[in-house]
PDB file of C-alpha atoms in Angstrom:
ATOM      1  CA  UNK B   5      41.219 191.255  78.073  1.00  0.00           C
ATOM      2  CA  UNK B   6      40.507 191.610  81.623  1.00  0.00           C
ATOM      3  CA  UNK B   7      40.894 188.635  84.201  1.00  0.00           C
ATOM      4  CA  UNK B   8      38.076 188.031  86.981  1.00  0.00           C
ATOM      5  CA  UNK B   9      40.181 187.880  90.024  1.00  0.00           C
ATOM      6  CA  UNK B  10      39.269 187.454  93.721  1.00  0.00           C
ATOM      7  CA  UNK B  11      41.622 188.128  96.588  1.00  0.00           C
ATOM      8  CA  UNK B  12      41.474 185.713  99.735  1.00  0.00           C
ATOM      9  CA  UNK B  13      43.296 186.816 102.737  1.00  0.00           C
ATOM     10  CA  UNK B  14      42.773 186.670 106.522  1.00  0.00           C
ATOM     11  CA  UNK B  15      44.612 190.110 106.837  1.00  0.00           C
ATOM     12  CA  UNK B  16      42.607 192.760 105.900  1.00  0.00           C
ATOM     13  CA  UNK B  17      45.385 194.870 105.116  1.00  0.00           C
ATOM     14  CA  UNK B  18      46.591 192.718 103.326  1.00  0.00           C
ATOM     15  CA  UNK B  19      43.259 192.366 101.023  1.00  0.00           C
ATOM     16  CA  UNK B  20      43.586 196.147 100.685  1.00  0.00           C
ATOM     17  CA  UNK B  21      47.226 196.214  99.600  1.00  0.00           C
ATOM     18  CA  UNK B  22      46.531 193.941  97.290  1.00  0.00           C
ATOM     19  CA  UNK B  23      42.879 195.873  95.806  1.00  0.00           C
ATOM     20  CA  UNK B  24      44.677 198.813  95.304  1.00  0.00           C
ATOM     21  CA  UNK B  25      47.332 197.087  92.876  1.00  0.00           C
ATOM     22  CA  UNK B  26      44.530 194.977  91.205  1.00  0.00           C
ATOM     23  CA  UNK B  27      42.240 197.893  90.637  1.00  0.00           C
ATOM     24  CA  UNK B  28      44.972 199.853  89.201  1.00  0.00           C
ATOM     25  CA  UNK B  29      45.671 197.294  86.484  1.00  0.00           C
ATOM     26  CA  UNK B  30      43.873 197.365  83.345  1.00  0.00           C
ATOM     27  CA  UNK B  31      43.824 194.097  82.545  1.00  0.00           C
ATOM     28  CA  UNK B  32      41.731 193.076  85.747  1.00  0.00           C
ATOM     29  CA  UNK B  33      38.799 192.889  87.107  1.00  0.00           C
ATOM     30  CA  UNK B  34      38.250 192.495  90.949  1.00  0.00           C
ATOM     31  CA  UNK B  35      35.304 190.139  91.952  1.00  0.00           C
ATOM     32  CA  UNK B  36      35.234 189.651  95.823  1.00  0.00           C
ATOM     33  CA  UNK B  37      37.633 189.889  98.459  1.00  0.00           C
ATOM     34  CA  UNK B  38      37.126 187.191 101.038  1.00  0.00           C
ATOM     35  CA  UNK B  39      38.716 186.468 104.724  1.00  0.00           C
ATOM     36  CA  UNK B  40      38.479 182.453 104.902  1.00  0.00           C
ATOM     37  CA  UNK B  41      38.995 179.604 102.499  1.00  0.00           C
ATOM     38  CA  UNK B  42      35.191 178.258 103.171  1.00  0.00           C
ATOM     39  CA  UNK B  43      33.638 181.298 101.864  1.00  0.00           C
ATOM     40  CA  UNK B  44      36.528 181.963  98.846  1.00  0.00           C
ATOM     41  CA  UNK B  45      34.963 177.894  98.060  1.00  0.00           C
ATOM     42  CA  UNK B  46      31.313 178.897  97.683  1.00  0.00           C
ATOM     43  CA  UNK B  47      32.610 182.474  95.535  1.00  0.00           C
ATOM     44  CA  UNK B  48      34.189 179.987  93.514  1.00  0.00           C
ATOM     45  CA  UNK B  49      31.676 177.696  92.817  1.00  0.00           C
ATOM     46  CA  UNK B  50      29.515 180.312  92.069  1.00  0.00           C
ATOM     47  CA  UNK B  51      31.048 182.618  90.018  1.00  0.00           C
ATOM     48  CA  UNK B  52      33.433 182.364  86.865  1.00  0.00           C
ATOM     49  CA  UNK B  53      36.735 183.669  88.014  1.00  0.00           C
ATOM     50  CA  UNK B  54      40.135 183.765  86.217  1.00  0.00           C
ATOM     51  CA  UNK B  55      42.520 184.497  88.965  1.00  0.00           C
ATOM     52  CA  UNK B  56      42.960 184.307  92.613  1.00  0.00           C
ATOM     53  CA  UNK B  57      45.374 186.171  94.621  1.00  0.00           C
ATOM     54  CA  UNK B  58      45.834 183.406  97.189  1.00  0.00           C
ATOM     55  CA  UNK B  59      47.329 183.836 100.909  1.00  0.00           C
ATOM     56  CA  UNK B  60      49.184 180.632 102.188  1.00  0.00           C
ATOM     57  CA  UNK B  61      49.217 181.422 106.074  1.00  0.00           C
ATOM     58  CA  UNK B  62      45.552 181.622 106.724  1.00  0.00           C
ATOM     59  CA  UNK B  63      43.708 180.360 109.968  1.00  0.00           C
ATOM     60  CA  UNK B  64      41.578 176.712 109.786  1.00  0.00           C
ATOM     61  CA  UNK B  65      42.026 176.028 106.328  1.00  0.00           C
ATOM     62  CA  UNK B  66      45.188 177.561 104.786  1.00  0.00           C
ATOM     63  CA  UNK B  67      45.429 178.258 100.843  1.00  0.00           C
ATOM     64  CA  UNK B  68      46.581 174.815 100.155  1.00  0.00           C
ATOM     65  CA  UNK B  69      43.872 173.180 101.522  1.00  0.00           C
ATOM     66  CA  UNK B  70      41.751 175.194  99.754  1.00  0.00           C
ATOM     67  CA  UNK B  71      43.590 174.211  96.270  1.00  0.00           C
ATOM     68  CA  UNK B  72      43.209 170.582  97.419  1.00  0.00           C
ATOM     69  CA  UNK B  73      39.083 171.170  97.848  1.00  0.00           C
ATOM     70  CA  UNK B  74      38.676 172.157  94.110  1.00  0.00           C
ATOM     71  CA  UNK B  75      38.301 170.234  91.919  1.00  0.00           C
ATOM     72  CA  UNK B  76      39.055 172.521  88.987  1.00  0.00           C
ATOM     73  CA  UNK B  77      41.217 175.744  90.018  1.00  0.00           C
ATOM     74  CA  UNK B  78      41.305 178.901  87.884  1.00  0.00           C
ATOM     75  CA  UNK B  79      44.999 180.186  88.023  1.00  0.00           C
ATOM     76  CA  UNK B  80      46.561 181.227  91.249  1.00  0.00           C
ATOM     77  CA  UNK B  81      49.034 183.458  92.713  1.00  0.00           C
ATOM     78  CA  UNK B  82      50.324 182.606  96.024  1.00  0.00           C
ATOM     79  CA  UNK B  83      51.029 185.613  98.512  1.00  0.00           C
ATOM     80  CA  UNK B  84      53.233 184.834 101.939  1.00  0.00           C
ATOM     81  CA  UNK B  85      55.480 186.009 103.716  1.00  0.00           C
ATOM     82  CA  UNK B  86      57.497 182.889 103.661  1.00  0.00           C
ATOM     83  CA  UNK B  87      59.815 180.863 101.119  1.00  0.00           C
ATOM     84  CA  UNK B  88      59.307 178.021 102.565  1.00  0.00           C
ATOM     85  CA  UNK B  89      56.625 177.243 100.587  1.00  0.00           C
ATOM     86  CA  UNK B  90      57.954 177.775  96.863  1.00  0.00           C
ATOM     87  CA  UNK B  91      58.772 174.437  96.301  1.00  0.00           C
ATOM     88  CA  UNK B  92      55.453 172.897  97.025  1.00  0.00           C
ATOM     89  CA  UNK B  93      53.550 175.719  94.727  1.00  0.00           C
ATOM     90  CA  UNK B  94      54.604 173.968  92.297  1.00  0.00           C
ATOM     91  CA  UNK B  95      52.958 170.505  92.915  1.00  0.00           C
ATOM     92  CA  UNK B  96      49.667 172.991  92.535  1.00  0.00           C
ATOM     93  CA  UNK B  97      50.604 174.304  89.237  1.00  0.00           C
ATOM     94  CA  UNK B  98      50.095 178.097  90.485  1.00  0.00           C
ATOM     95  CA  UNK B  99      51.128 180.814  88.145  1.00  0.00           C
ATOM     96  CA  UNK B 100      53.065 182.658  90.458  1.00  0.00           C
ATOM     97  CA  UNK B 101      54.222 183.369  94.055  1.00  0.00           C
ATOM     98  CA  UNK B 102      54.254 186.963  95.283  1.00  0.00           C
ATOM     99  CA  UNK B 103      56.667 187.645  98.793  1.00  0.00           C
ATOM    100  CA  UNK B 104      54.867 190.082 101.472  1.00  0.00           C
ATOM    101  CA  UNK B 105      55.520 193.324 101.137  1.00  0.00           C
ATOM    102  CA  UNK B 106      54.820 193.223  97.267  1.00  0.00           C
ATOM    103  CA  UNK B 107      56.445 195.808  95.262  1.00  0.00           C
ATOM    104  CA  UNK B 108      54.033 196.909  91.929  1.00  0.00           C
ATOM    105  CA  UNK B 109      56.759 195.639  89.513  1.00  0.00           C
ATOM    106  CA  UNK B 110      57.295 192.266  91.125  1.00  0.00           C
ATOM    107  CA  UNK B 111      53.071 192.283  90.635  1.00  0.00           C
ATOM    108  CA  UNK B 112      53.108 193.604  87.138  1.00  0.00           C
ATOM    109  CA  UNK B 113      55.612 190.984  86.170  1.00  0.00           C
ATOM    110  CA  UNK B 114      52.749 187.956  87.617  1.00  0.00           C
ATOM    111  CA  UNK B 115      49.871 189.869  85.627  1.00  0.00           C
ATOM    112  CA  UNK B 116      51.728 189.420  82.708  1.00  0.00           C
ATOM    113  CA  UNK B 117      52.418 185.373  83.130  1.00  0.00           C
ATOM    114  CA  UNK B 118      48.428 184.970  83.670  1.00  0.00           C
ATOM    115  CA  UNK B 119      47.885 187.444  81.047  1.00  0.00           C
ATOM    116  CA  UNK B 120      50.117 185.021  78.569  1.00  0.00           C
ATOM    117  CA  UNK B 121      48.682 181.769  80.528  1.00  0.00           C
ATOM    118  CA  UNK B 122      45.210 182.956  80.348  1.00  0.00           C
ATOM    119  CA  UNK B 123      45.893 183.255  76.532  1.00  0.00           C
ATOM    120  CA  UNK B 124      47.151 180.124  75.838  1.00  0.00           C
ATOM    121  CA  UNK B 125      44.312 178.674  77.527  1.00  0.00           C
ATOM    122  CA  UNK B 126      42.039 179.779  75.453  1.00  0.00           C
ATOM    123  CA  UNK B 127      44.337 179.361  72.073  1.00  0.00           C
ATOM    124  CA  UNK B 128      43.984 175.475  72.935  1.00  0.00           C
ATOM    125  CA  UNK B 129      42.529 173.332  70.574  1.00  0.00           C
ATOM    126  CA  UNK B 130      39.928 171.020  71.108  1.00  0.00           C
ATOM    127  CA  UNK B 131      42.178 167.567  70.748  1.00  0.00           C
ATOM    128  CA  UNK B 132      44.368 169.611  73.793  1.00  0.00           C
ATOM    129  CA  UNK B 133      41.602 170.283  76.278  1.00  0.00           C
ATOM    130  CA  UNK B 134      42.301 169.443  79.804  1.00  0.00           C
ATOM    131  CA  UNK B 135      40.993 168.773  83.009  1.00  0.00           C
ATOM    132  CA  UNK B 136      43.230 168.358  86.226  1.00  0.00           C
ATOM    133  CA  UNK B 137      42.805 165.504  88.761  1.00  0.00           C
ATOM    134  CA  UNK B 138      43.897 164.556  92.499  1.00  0.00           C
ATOM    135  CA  UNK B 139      45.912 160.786  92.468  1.00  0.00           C
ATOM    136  CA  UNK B 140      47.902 159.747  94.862  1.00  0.00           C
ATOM    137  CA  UNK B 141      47.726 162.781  96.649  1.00  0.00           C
ATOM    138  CA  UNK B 142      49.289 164.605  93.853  1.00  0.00           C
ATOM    139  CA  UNK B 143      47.334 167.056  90.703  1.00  0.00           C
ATOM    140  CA  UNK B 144      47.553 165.248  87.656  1.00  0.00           C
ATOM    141  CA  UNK B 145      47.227 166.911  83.822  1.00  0.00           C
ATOM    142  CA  UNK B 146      44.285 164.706  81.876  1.00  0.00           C
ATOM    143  CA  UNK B 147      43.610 165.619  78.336  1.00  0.00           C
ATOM    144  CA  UNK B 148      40.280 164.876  77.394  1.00  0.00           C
ATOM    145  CA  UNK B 149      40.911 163.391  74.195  1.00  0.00           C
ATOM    146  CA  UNK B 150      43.186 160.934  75.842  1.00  0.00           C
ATOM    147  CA  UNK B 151      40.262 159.551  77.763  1.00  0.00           C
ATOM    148  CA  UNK B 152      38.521 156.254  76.501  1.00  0.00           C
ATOM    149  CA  UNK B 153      36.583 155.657  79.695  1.00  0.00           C
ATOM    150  CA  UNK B 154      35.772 156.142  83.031  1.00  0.00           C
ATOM    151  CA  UNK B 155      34.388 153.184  85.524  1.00  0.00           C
ATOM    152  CA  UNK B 156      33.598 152.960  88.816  1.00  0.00           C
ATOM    153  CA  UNK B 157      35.231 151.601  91.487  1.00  0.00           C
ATOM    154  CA  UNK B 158      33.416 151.944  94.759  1.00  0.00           C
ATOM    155  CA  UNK B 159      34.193 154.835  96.028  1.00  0.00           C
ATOM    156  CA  UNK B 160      36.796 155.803  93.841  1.00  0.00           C
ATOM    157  CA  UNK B 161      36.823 155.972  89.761  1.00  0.00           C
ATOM    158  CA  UNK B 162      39.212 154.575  87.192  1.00  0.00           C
ATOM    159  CA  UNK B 163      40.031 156.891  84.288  1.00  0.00           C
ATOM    160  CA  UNK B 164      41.200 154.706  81.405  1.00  0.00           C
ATOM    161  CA  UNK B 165      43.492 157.021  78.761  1.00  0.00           C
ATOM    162  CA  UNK B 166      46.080 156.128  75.964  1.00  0.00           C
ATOM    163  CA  UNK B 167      48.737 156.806  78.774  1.00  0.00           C
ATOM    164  CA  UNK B 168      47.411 153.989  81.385  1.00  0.00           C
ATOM    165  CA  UNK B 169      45.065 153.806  83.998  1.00  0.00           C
ATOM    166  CA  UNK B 170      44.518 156.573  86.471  1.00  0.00           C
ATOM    167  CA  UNK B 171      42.257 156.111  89.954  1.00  0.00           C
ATOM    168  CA  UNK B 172      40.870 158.985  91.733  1.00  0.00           C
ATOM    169  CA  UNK B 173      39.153 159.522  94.899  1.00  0.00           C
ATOM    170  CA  UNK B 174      35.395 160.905  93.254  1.00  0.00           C
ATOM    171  CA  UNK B 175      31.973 159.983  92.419  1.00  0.00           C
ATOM    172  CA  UNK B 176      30.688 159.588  88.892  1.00  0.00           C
ATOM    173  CA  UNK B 177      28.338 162.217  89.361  1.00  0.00           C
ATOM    174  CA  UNK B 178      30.898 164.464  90.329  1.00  0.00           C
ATOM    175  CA  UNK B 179      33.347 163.572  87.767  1.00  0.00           C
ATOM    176  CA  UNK B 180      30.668 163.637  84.973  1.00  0.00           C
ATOM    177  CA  UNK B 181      30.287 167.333  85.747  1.00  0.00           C
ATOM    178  CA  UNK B 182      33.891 168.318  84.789  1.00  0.00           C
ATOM    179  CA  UNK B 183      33.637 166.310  81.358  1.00  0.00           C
ATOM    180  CA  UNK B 184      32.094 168.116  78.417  1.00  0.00           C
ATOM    181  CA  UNK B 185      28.408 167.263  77.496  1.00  0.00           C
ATOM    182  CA  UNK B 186      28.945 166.728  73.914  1.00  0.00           C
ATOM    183  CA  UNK B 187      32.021 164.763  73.969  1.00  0.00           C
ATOM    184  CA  UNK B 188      31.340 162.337  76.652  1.00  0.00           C
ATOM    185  CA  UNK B 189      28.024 160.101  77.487  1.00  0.00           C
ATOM    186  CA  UNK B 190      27.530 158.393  81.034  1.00  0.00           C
ATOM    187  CA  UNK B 191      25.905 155.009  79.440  1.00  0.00           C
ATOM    188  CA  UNK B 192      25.821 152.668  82.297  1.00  0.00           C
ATOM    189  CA  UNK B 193      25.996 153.488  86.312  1.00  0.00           C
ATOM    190  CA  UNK B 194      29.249 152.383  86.218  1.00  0.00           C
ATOM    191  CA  UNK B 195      30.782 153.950  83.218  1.00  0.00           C
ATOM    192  CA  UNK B 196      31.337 157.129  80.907  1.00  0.00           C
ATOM    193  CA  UNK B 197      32.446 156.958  77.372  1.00  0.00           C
ATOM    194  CA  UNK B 198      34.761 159.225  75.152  1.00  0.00           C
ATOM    195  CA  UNK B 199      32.147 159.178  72.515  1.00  0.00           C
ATOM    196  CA  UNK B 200      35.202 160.144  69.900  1.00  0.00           C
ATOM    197  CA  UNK B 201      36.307 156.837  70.695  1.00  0.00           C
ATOM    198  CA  UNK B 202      33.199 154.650  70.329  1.00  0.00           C
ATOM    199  CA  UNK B 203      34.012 152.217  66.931  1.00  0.00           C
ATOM    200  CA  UNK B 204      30.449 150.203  67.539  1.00  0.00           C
ATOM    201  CA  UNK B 205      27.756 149.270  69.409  1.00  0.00           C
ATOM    202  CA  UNK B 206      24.790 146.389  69.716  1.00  0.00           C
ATOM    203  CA  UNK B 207      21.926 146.862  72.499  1.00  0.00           C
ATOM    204  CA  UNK B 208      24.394 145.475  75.188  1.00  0.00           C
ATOM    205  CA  UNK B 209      27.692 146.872  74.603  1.00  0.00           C
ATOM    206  CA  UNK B 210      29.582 149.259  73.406  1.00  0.00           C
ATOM    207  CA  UNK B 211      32.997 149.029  71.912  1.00  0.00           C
ATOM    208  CA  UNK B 212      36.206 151.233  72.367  1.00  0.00           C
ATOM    209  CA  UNK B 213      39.267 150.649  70.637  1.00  0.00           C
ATOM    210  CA  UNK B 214      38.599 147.104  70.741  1.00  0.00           C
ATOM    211  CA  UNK B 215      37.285 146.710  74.381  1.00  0.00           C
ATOM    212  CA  UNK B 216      33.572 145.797  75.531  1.00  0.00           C
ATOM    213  CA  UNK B 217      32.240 148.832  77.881  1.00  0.00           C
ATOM    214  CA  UNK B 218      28.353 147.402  79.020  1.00  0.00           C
ATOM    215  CA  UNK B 219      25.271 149.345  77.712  1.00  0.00           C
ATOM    216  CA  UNK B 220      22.302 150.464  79.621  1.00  0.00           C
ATOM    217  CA  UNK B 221      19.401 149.520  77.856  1.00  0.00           C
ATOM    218  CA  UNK B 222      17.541 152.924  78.747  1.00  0.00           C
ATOM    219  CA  UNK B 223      20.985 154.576  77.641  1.00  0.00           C
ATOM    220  CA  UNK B 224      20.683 153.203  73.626  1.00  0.00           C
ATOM    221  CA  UNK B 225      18.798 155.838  72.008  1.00  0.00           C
ATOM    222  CA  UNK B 226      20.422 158.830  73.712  1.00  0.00           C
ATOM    223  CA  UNK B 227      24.176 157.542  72.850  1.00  0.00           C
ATOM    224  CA  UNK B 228      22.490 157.158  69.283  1.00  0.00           C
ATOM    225  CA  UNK B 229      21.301 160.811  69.270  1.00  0.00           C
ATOM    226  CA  UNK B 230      24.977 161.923  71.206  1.00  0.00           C
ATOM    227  CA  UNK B 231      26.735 160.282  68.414  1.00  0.00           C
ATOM    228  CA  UNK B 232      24.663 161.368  65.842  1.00  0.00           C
ATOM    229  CA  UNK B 233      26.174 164.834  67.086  1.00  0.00           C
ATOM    230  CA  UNK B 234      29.481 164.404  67.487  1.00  0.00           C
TER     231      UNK B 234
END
């Protein structure tokens, strides 16, 4: 097993320390090195990556800021220079934090928490699947199969799960695209269904664990056809 990682670091010393240790290890596999958070966004975006070897103290946009601008982070390991900033790592759910200079063991010792991370991950079943959201200015744990709905609310949506009710700063569009195709149906502007959770449905409404969700007329034949599939 070999994790895709990318390095993003202003220093580029720093980048090279940090290539040589990466390209010495087995299990990874080193995609891009980039200076700035705005270009390590579009790598992201654009590539599938596993791992990022993340600098804090960076110029403009630090590494947090970059963590808050996606929407779905791979894992991370933070690099500074600093320990001031251990305790809010954790709010991001990183995998690790690495202290400038880093010695190979204290690195090897990281690899192996993704490694077992990275594992579990992909050991999770399907009822465990999870997506991670920004609420109250704070990365939040959903599992998928916990969602019954999502509805808009202006400019923000409401994510309805067994647990309660959770709003998020986001378009529909944008949230659709984090929620897989074949478990969840966008059947109205205004709403998204767990399709696991539909009980039944006329040619206005749709209902989920006892509550009406509206139907788009245009919208009846393909939640047919999506629930056909499930």
């Amino acid at each position: 097993m070999k994790l895709r990682s990318i390095i993003v670091d202003d220093s580029s010393m720093q980048r090279m320390a940090v290539a040589q240790l990466v390209n010495k290890h087995p299990n990874l596999a080193l995609v891009a090195q980039y200076s700035n958070a705005i270009e390590a966004n579009n790598g992201i975006k654009n590539n599938e990556i596993d791992l990022i070897f993340l600098d804090v103290e960076m110029p403009i946009i630090n590494g947090f800021d970059l963590l808050e601008s996606l929407e779905n982070p791979p894992q991370v390991i933070l690099i500074t220079g600093k320990p001031d900033y251990a305790l809010k790592a954790f709010d991001y759910d990183v995998t690790d934090y690495l202290y400038k200079p880093i010695s190979y063991s204290r690195f090897e010792a990281s690899i192996k928490r993704a490694l077992a991370r990275h594992e579990q991950t992909q050991n999770v079943s399907a009822e465990e699947e999870y997506i991670f959201v920004k609420s109250n200015l704070k990365k939040r744990k959903v599992v998928l199969n916990d969602i019954k709905w999502v509805e808009a609310l202006g400019d923000y949506i409401k994510v309805v799960t067994n647990e309660g009710n959770i709003v998020i700063l986001s378009t529909m569009k944008s949230f659709e695209k984090q929620l897989p195709q074949d478990k969840f149906l966008r059947i109205h502007k205004s709403y998204i269904v767990n399709l696991e959770k539909v009980e039944k449905f006329n040619s206005k409404n749709i209902e989920v664990e006892g509550r009406q969700v509206p139907l788009s007329r245009n919208k009846k034949n393909e939640l047919m056809e999506a629930l056909y599939n499930v």
